Coordinates of C-alpha atoms in Angstrom, one line a residue:
M1 CA 215.4 114.1 113.2
A2 CA 216.7 110.5 112.8
L3 CA 214.6 107.8 114.3
L4 CA 217.7 106.2 115.8
E5 CA 221.0 107.9 116.3
L6 CA 224.2 106.5 117.9
K7 CA 226.8 109.0 119.1
N8 CA 230.2 107.7 120.1
M9 CA 228.7 104.4 121.5
N10 CA 231.2 102.1 123.2
I11 CA 230.6 98.6 124.4
T12 CA 233.2 96.9 126.6
Y13 CA 232.9 93.3 127.8
K14 CA 234.2 92.5 131.2
V15 CA 236.0 89.1 131.2
G16 CA 237.6 88.6 134.6
K17 CA 240.3 91.4 134.8
K18 CA 240.4 91.7 131.0
R19 CA 238.4 94.3 129.1
V20 CA 237.4 93.5 125.5
F21 CA 236.6 96.6 123.5
A22 CA 233.8 95.0 121.3
V23 CA 232.4 98.3 119.9
Q24 CA 234.3 101.6 119.8
D25 CA 233.1 105.1 118.9
A26 CA 230.1 103.9 116.9
C27 CA 228.2 106.8 115.2
M28 CA 225.3 106.3 112.8
E29 CA 221.8 107.6 111.9
I30 CA 218.8 105.6 110.9
E31 CA 215.9 107.6 109.4
E32 CA 212.3 106.5 109.3
Q33 CA 211.6 103.7 106.9
D34 CA 215.3 103.2 106.2
A35 CA 216.6 99.6 105.7
V36 CA 220.2 99.6 107.0
G37 CA 222.4 96.5 106.7
I38 CA 225.3 96.1 109.1
V39 CA 228.0 93.8 107.6
G40 CA 231.4 92.5 108.5
E41 CA 233.3 89.3 109.5
S42 CA 232.2 87.2 112.4
G43 CA 233.5 88.9 115.6
S44 CA 233.3 92.4 114.1
G45 CA 230.8 93.6 116.7
K46 CA 227.6 93.6 114.7
S47 CA 225.4 91.6 117.1
T48 CA 227.0 93.2 120.1
L49 CA 226.0 96.6 118.6
A50 CA 222.4 95.5 118.2
M51 CA 222.2 94.0 121.7
G52 CA 223.7 97.2 123.2
V53 CA 221.2 99.4 121.4
L54 CA 218.3 97.3 122.8
R55 CA 220.0 97.2 126.2
L56 CA 219.9 93.4 126.3
L57 CA 223.5 93.1 127.6
S58 CA 223.7 92.7 131.4
P59 CA 225.7 95.5 133.2
R60 CA 227.5 92.6 134.9
I61 CA 229.2 91.6 131.7
A62 CA 229.3 94.8 129.6
D63 CA 229.8 98.5 130.1
I64 CA 228.0 100.8 127.6
D65 CA 228.6 104.5 127.2
G66 CA 227.9 107.2 124.6
E67 CA 224.4 108.0 123.4
V68 CA 221.6 105.9 121.8
L69 CA 218.9 108.3 120.8
Y70 CA 215.5 106.9 119.8
N71 CA 213.3 109.8 118.7
G72 CA 215.6 112.1 120.6
Q73 CA 215.3 110.1 123.9
D74 CA 218.5 108.5 125.2
F75 CA 217.9 104.8 125.6
L76 CA 220.9 104.4 127.9
K77 CA 219.5 106.7 130.5
L78 CA 216.0 105.1 130.8
N79 CA 215.1 103.2 133.9
E80 CA 213.6 99.7 133.6
D81 CA 210.0 100.9 133.7
E82 CA 210.6 103.5 130.9
L83 CA 212.5 101.0 128.9
S84 CA 209.8 98.4 129.1
K85 CA 207.3 100.8 127.5
L86 CA 209.6 101.2 124.5
R87 CA 211.4 97.9 124.0
W88 CA 209.3 95.3 122.0
K89 CA 206.5 97.9 121.5
E90 CA 208.6 100.5 119.7
I91 CA 211.8 98.6 119.0
S92 CA 211.7 94.8 118.4
V93 CA 214.2 92.1 117.4
V94 CA 214.3 88.8 115.6
F95 CA 217.2 86.8 117.0
Q96 CA 219.5 84.2 115.5
K97 CA 218.6 80.6 115.9
S98 CA 214.8 80.9 115.8
M99 CA 214.5 77.1 116.4
N100 CA 215.5 77.8 120.0
A101 CA 213.2 80.9 120.5
L102 CA 210.2 79.1 121.9
S103 CA 209.5 76.6 124.6
P104 CA 209.3 73.0 123.1
V105 CA 206.6 71.9 125.5
H106 CA 204.0 74.6 124.9
K107 CA 201.9 75.3 121.7
V108 CA 202.9 78.3 119.6
G109 CA 199.6 80.1 120.0
A110 CA 199.7 79.8 123.8
Q111 CA 203.2 81.2 124.0
M112 CA 202.3 84.1 121.7
E113 CA 199.3 84.9 123.9
D114 CA 201.5 85.0 127.0
V115 CA 203.8 87.5 125.3
Y116 CA 200.9 89.7 124.2
R117 CA 199.5 89.8 127.7
I118 CA 202.7 91.1 129.2
H119 CA 201.8 94.5 127.7
F120 CA 198.0 94.1 127.5
P121 CA 197.0 91.9 130.5
K122 CA 193.3 92.7 130.2
A123 CA 193.0 91.6 126.6
G124 CA 190.3 89.1 125.9
S125 CA 191.1 85.7 124.4
E126 CA 189.3 86.3 121.1
E127 CA 191.0 89.7 120.7
V128 CA 194.5 88.1 121.2
K129 CA 193.7 85.2 118.9
K130 CA 192.6 87.5 116.1
K131 CA 195.7 89.6 116.5
I132 CA 197.9 86.4 116.2
Y133 CA 195.9 85.0 113.2
D134 CA 196.3 88.4 111.5
L135 CA 200.0 88.2 112.0
F136 CA 200.2 84.7 110.7
Q137 CA 198.5 85.8 107.5
I138 CA 201.0 88.7 107.1
V139 CA 204.0 86.3 107.4
N140 CA 202.3 83.6 105.2
L141 CA 201.5 81.0 108.0
S142 CA 198.4 78.9 108.3
D143 CA 196.1 79.4 111.2
R144 CA 196.7 75.8 112.2
V145 CA 200.2 76.8 113.4
Y146 CA 198.4 78.3 116.5
E147 CA 197.7 74.8 117.8
L148 CA 201.1 73.2 116.8
Y149 CA 204.2 72.7 118.9
P150 CA 207.6 74.2 117.8
H151 CA 209.0 70.8 116.9
E152 CA 206.2 70.4 114.4
L153 CA 207.4 73.4 112.3
S154 CA 210.1 73.6 109.7
G155 CA 212.9 76.0 110.0
G156 CA 211.2 78.5 107.6
M157 CA 208.0 78.3 109.6
M158 CA 209.8 78.9 112.9
Q159 CA 211.5 81.9 111.4
R160 CA 208.1 83.3 110.3
V161 CA 206.8 82.7 113.8
S162 CA 209.7 84.7 115.2
I163 CA 209.0 87.5 112.8
A164 CA 205.3 87.4 113.8
L165 CA 206.3 87.6 117.4
S166 CA 208.5 90.7 116.7
L167 CA 205.6 92.4 115.0
L168 CA 203.1 91.6 117.8
F169 CA 203.0 95.3 119.1
S170 CA 203.5 97.0 115.7
P171 CA 207.0 98.4 116.4
K172 CA 208.5 101.2 114.4
L173 CA 212.1 99.8 114.4
L174 CA 212.7 96.1 113.7
V175 CA 216.2 94.6 114.3
L176 CA 217.0 91.3 112.4
D177 CA 220.1 89.6 113.7
E178 CA 221.2 87.0 111.1
A179 CA 217.5 86.2 110.8
T180 CA 217.8 84.0 107.7
T181 CA 221.4 82.6 108.1
A182 CA 220.3 79.0 109.1
L183 CA 217.8 78.6 106.2
D184 CA 218.2 77.1 102.8
V185 CA 218.6 79.5 99.9
V186 CA 215.1 79.2 98.6
T187 CA 213.4 79.8 102.0
Q188 CA 215.8 82.6 102.7
G189 CA 214.8 84.3 99.5
Q190 CA 211.1 83.9 100.3
I191 CA 211.5 85.3 103.8
L192 CA 213.6 88.3 102.7
S193 CA 211.0 89.1 100.1
E194 CA 208.3 88.9 102.7
I195 CA 210.3 91.2 105.1
M196 CA 210.6 93.8 102.4
E197 CA 206.8 93.6 101.8
L198 CA 206.2 94.0 105.5
Q199 CA 208.4 97.0 105.7
S200 CA 206.3 98.7 103.0
K201 CA 202.9 97.7 104.4
M202 CA 203.7 98.5 108.0
K203 CA 206.0 101.4 107.3
L204 CA 208.8 99.7 109.3
T205 CA 212.3 100.9 109.8
R206 CA 214.7 98.0 109.6
M207 CA 218.3 97.3 110.9
M208 CA 219.5 94.0 109.4
I209 CA 222.7 92.4 110.7
T210 CA 224.3 89.9 108.4
H211 CA 227.7 88.6 107.1
D212 CA 226.1 88.2 103.6
V213 CA 226.8 91.2 101.4
S214 CA 224.2 90.0 98.8
V215 CA 221.4 90.2 101.4
V216 CA 222.2 93.9 102.1
S217 CA 222.6 94.8 98.4
S218 CA 219.2 93.3 97.5
T219 CA 217.1 94.3 100.6
C220 CA 218.6 97.5 102.1
N221 CA 219.1 101.1 101.0
K222 CA 222.0 101.8 103.4
V223 CA 224.9 99.9 104.7
V224 CA 227.4 100.1 107.6
V225 CA 230.6 98.1 107.3
M226 CA 232.1 97.0 110.6
Y227 CA 235.5 95.6 111.4
A228 CA 237.0 94.7 114.9
G229 CA 234.4 96.8 116.7
R230 CA 234.7 99.9 114.5
M231 CA 232.7 101.4 111.7
M232 CA 234.9 101.5 108.6
E233 CA 232.5 102.8 106.0
Q234 CA 228.8 103.7 105.7
G235 CA 226.4 105.2 103.3
Y236 CA 223.9 104.3 100.6
V237 CA 224.2 100.8 99.2
T238 CA 224.5 102.2 95.7
D239 CA 227.7 104.0 96.7
V240 CA 229.4 101.8 99.2
L241 CA 228.9 98.5 97.5
V242 CA 229.4 99.8 94.0
H243 CA 232.4 102.1 94.5
P244 CA 233.8 101.1 97.9
K245 CA 236.5 103.4 99.2
H246 CA 237.8 101.6 102.3
P247 CA 240.3 98.8 101.7
Y248 CA 238.3 96.5 104.1
T249 CA 235.0 97.0 102.1
Q250 CA 236.9 96.3 98.9
G251 CA 238.3 93.1 100.4
L252 CA 234.9 92.0 101.6
L253 CA 233.5 92.4 98.1
R254 CA 236.4 90.6 96.4
S255 CA 235.8 87.6 98.7
F256 CA 232.1 87.3 97.6
P257 CA 231.1 85.6 94.3
S258 CA 229.2 87.6 91.7
F259 CA 226.5 85.8 89.7
T260 CA 226.4 88.5 87.0
G261 CA 229.0 90.3 85.0
A262 CA 232.6 89.3 84.5
K263 CA 233.9 86.4 86.6
S264 CA 236.9 87.0 88.8
D265 CA 238.9 85.0 91.2
L266 CA 237.7 85.0 94.8
R267 CA 240.3 86.4 97.2
G268 CA 240.1 86.2 101.0
I269 CA 241.5 88.9 103.2
P270 CA 244.9 87.7 104.6
G271 CA 245.3 87.6 108.3
S272 CA 242.7 87.5 111.1
L273 CA 240.9 89.8 113.5
P274 CA 243.1 91.6 116.1
D275 CA 243.0 91.1 119.8
L276 CA 240.1 93.3 120.9
S277 CA 241.4 93.6 124.4
V278 CA 244.3 95.8 123.1
K279 CA 243.4 99.2 121.7
P280 CA 245.3 99.9 118.5
T281 CA 247.5 102.9 118.1
G282 CA 246.5 103.4 114.5
C283 CA 243.9 102.0 112.1
V284 CA 242.6 98.7 113.4
F285 CA 242.8 97.2 109.9
A286 CA 246.3 98.3 109.2
A287 CA 247.9 94.9 109.8
R288 CA 245.8 93.3 107.0
C289 CA 245.6 96.3 104.7
P290 CA 247.6 96.1 101.4
H291 CA 247.8 99.9 101.2
A292 CA 248.8 100.6 104.9
T293 CA 251.4 103.4 105.5
D294 CA 253.3 104.4 108.6
Q295 CA 250.5 107.0 109.3
C296 CA 247.9 104.2 109.2
R297 CA 249.9 102.2 111.8
S298 CA 250.5 105.1 114.1
K299 CA 247.4 107.3 113.9
L300 CA 243.7 106.4 114.3
P301 CA 241.8 107.6 111.2
E302 CA 238.9 110.0 111.6
M303 CA 235.6 109.5 109.8
K304 CA 235.6 111.5 106.6
T305 CA 232.6 112.5 104.5
V306 CA 233.1 111.6 100.9
G307 CA 229.6 112.0 99.5
N308 CA 225.9 112.3 100.4
K309 CA 225.6 110.4 103.7
W310 CA 228.8 108.5 102.7
Q311 CA 231.5 108.3 105.3
V312 CA 234.9 106.4 105.4
A313 CA 237.4 106.0 108.2
C314 CA 240.6 105.8 106.2
H315 CA 243.6 108.0 105.9
L316 CA 243.9 107.3 102.2
A317 CA 240.3 108.4 101.4
E318 CA 239.9 112.0 100.2
G319 CA 237.1 113.8 101.9
E320 CA 236.1 116.2 104.7
N321 CA 237.0 115.2 108.3
N322 CA 234.1 114.9 110.7
G323 CA 236.1 114.5 113.8

């Protein structure tokens, strides 16, 4: 059984009288100790998908339907008490913009203690401090960070604090939402390497949201390619990023520079994302696809199986329909 499974998950934002279909018919499986990268252009629904899975979107601004099964239990049907026993303890998240994650007027250690006591209110001070020091060691931070204020830390140190916070309750599933985007290349490389070591040591399952295909290719074993709220292609990194079958995946890879092998001209994908408040009659990528046919413009493509755990939503792909 998959650790996390999405079945026809839809997320619709409510903007006045308008409805924005941010995620549509999302289906995916994440098995234990998988490292799954979710990639796509800005606005493709990656972060919305993660926030929907964690139920961090207020019902006042978004409607969510479908199924989000964690160990067979539907996250969308849990009440707040049931949810509080799983969220952060079983599933945790590292958000974007870690520099804004903590209060600027309280020391790092005191803030982490407060978070720990939300779930373990009777924990003694020495017990909590030891737990935090142990986490600092895991993410390569000095114990002195405990007594520092957030503004005294560099961007890389703040990111490590955010990762330590996410690991406070030893979760099984860790979601990283553009967790290294704001860092310089050297620091990003260090933290990505540390994240992979953490996954091995703590037997973590990881969902990594990023627009950087190179991050996924070097740190994940599976990839999901999203565009305009829909999953275009998904499977093992060694399949999808080496022999992409969906025109959108091919376009993404052509727009990213390669540091090895033959050099080729970088080419962006012409056009822009469609209006997500209008449901398309055909493939959502058809207007930008160089291979689109009349069928592509008039009929929504079904997800097809084209290999081992390899699926593509394209009329032009040869495979077995799953829908």
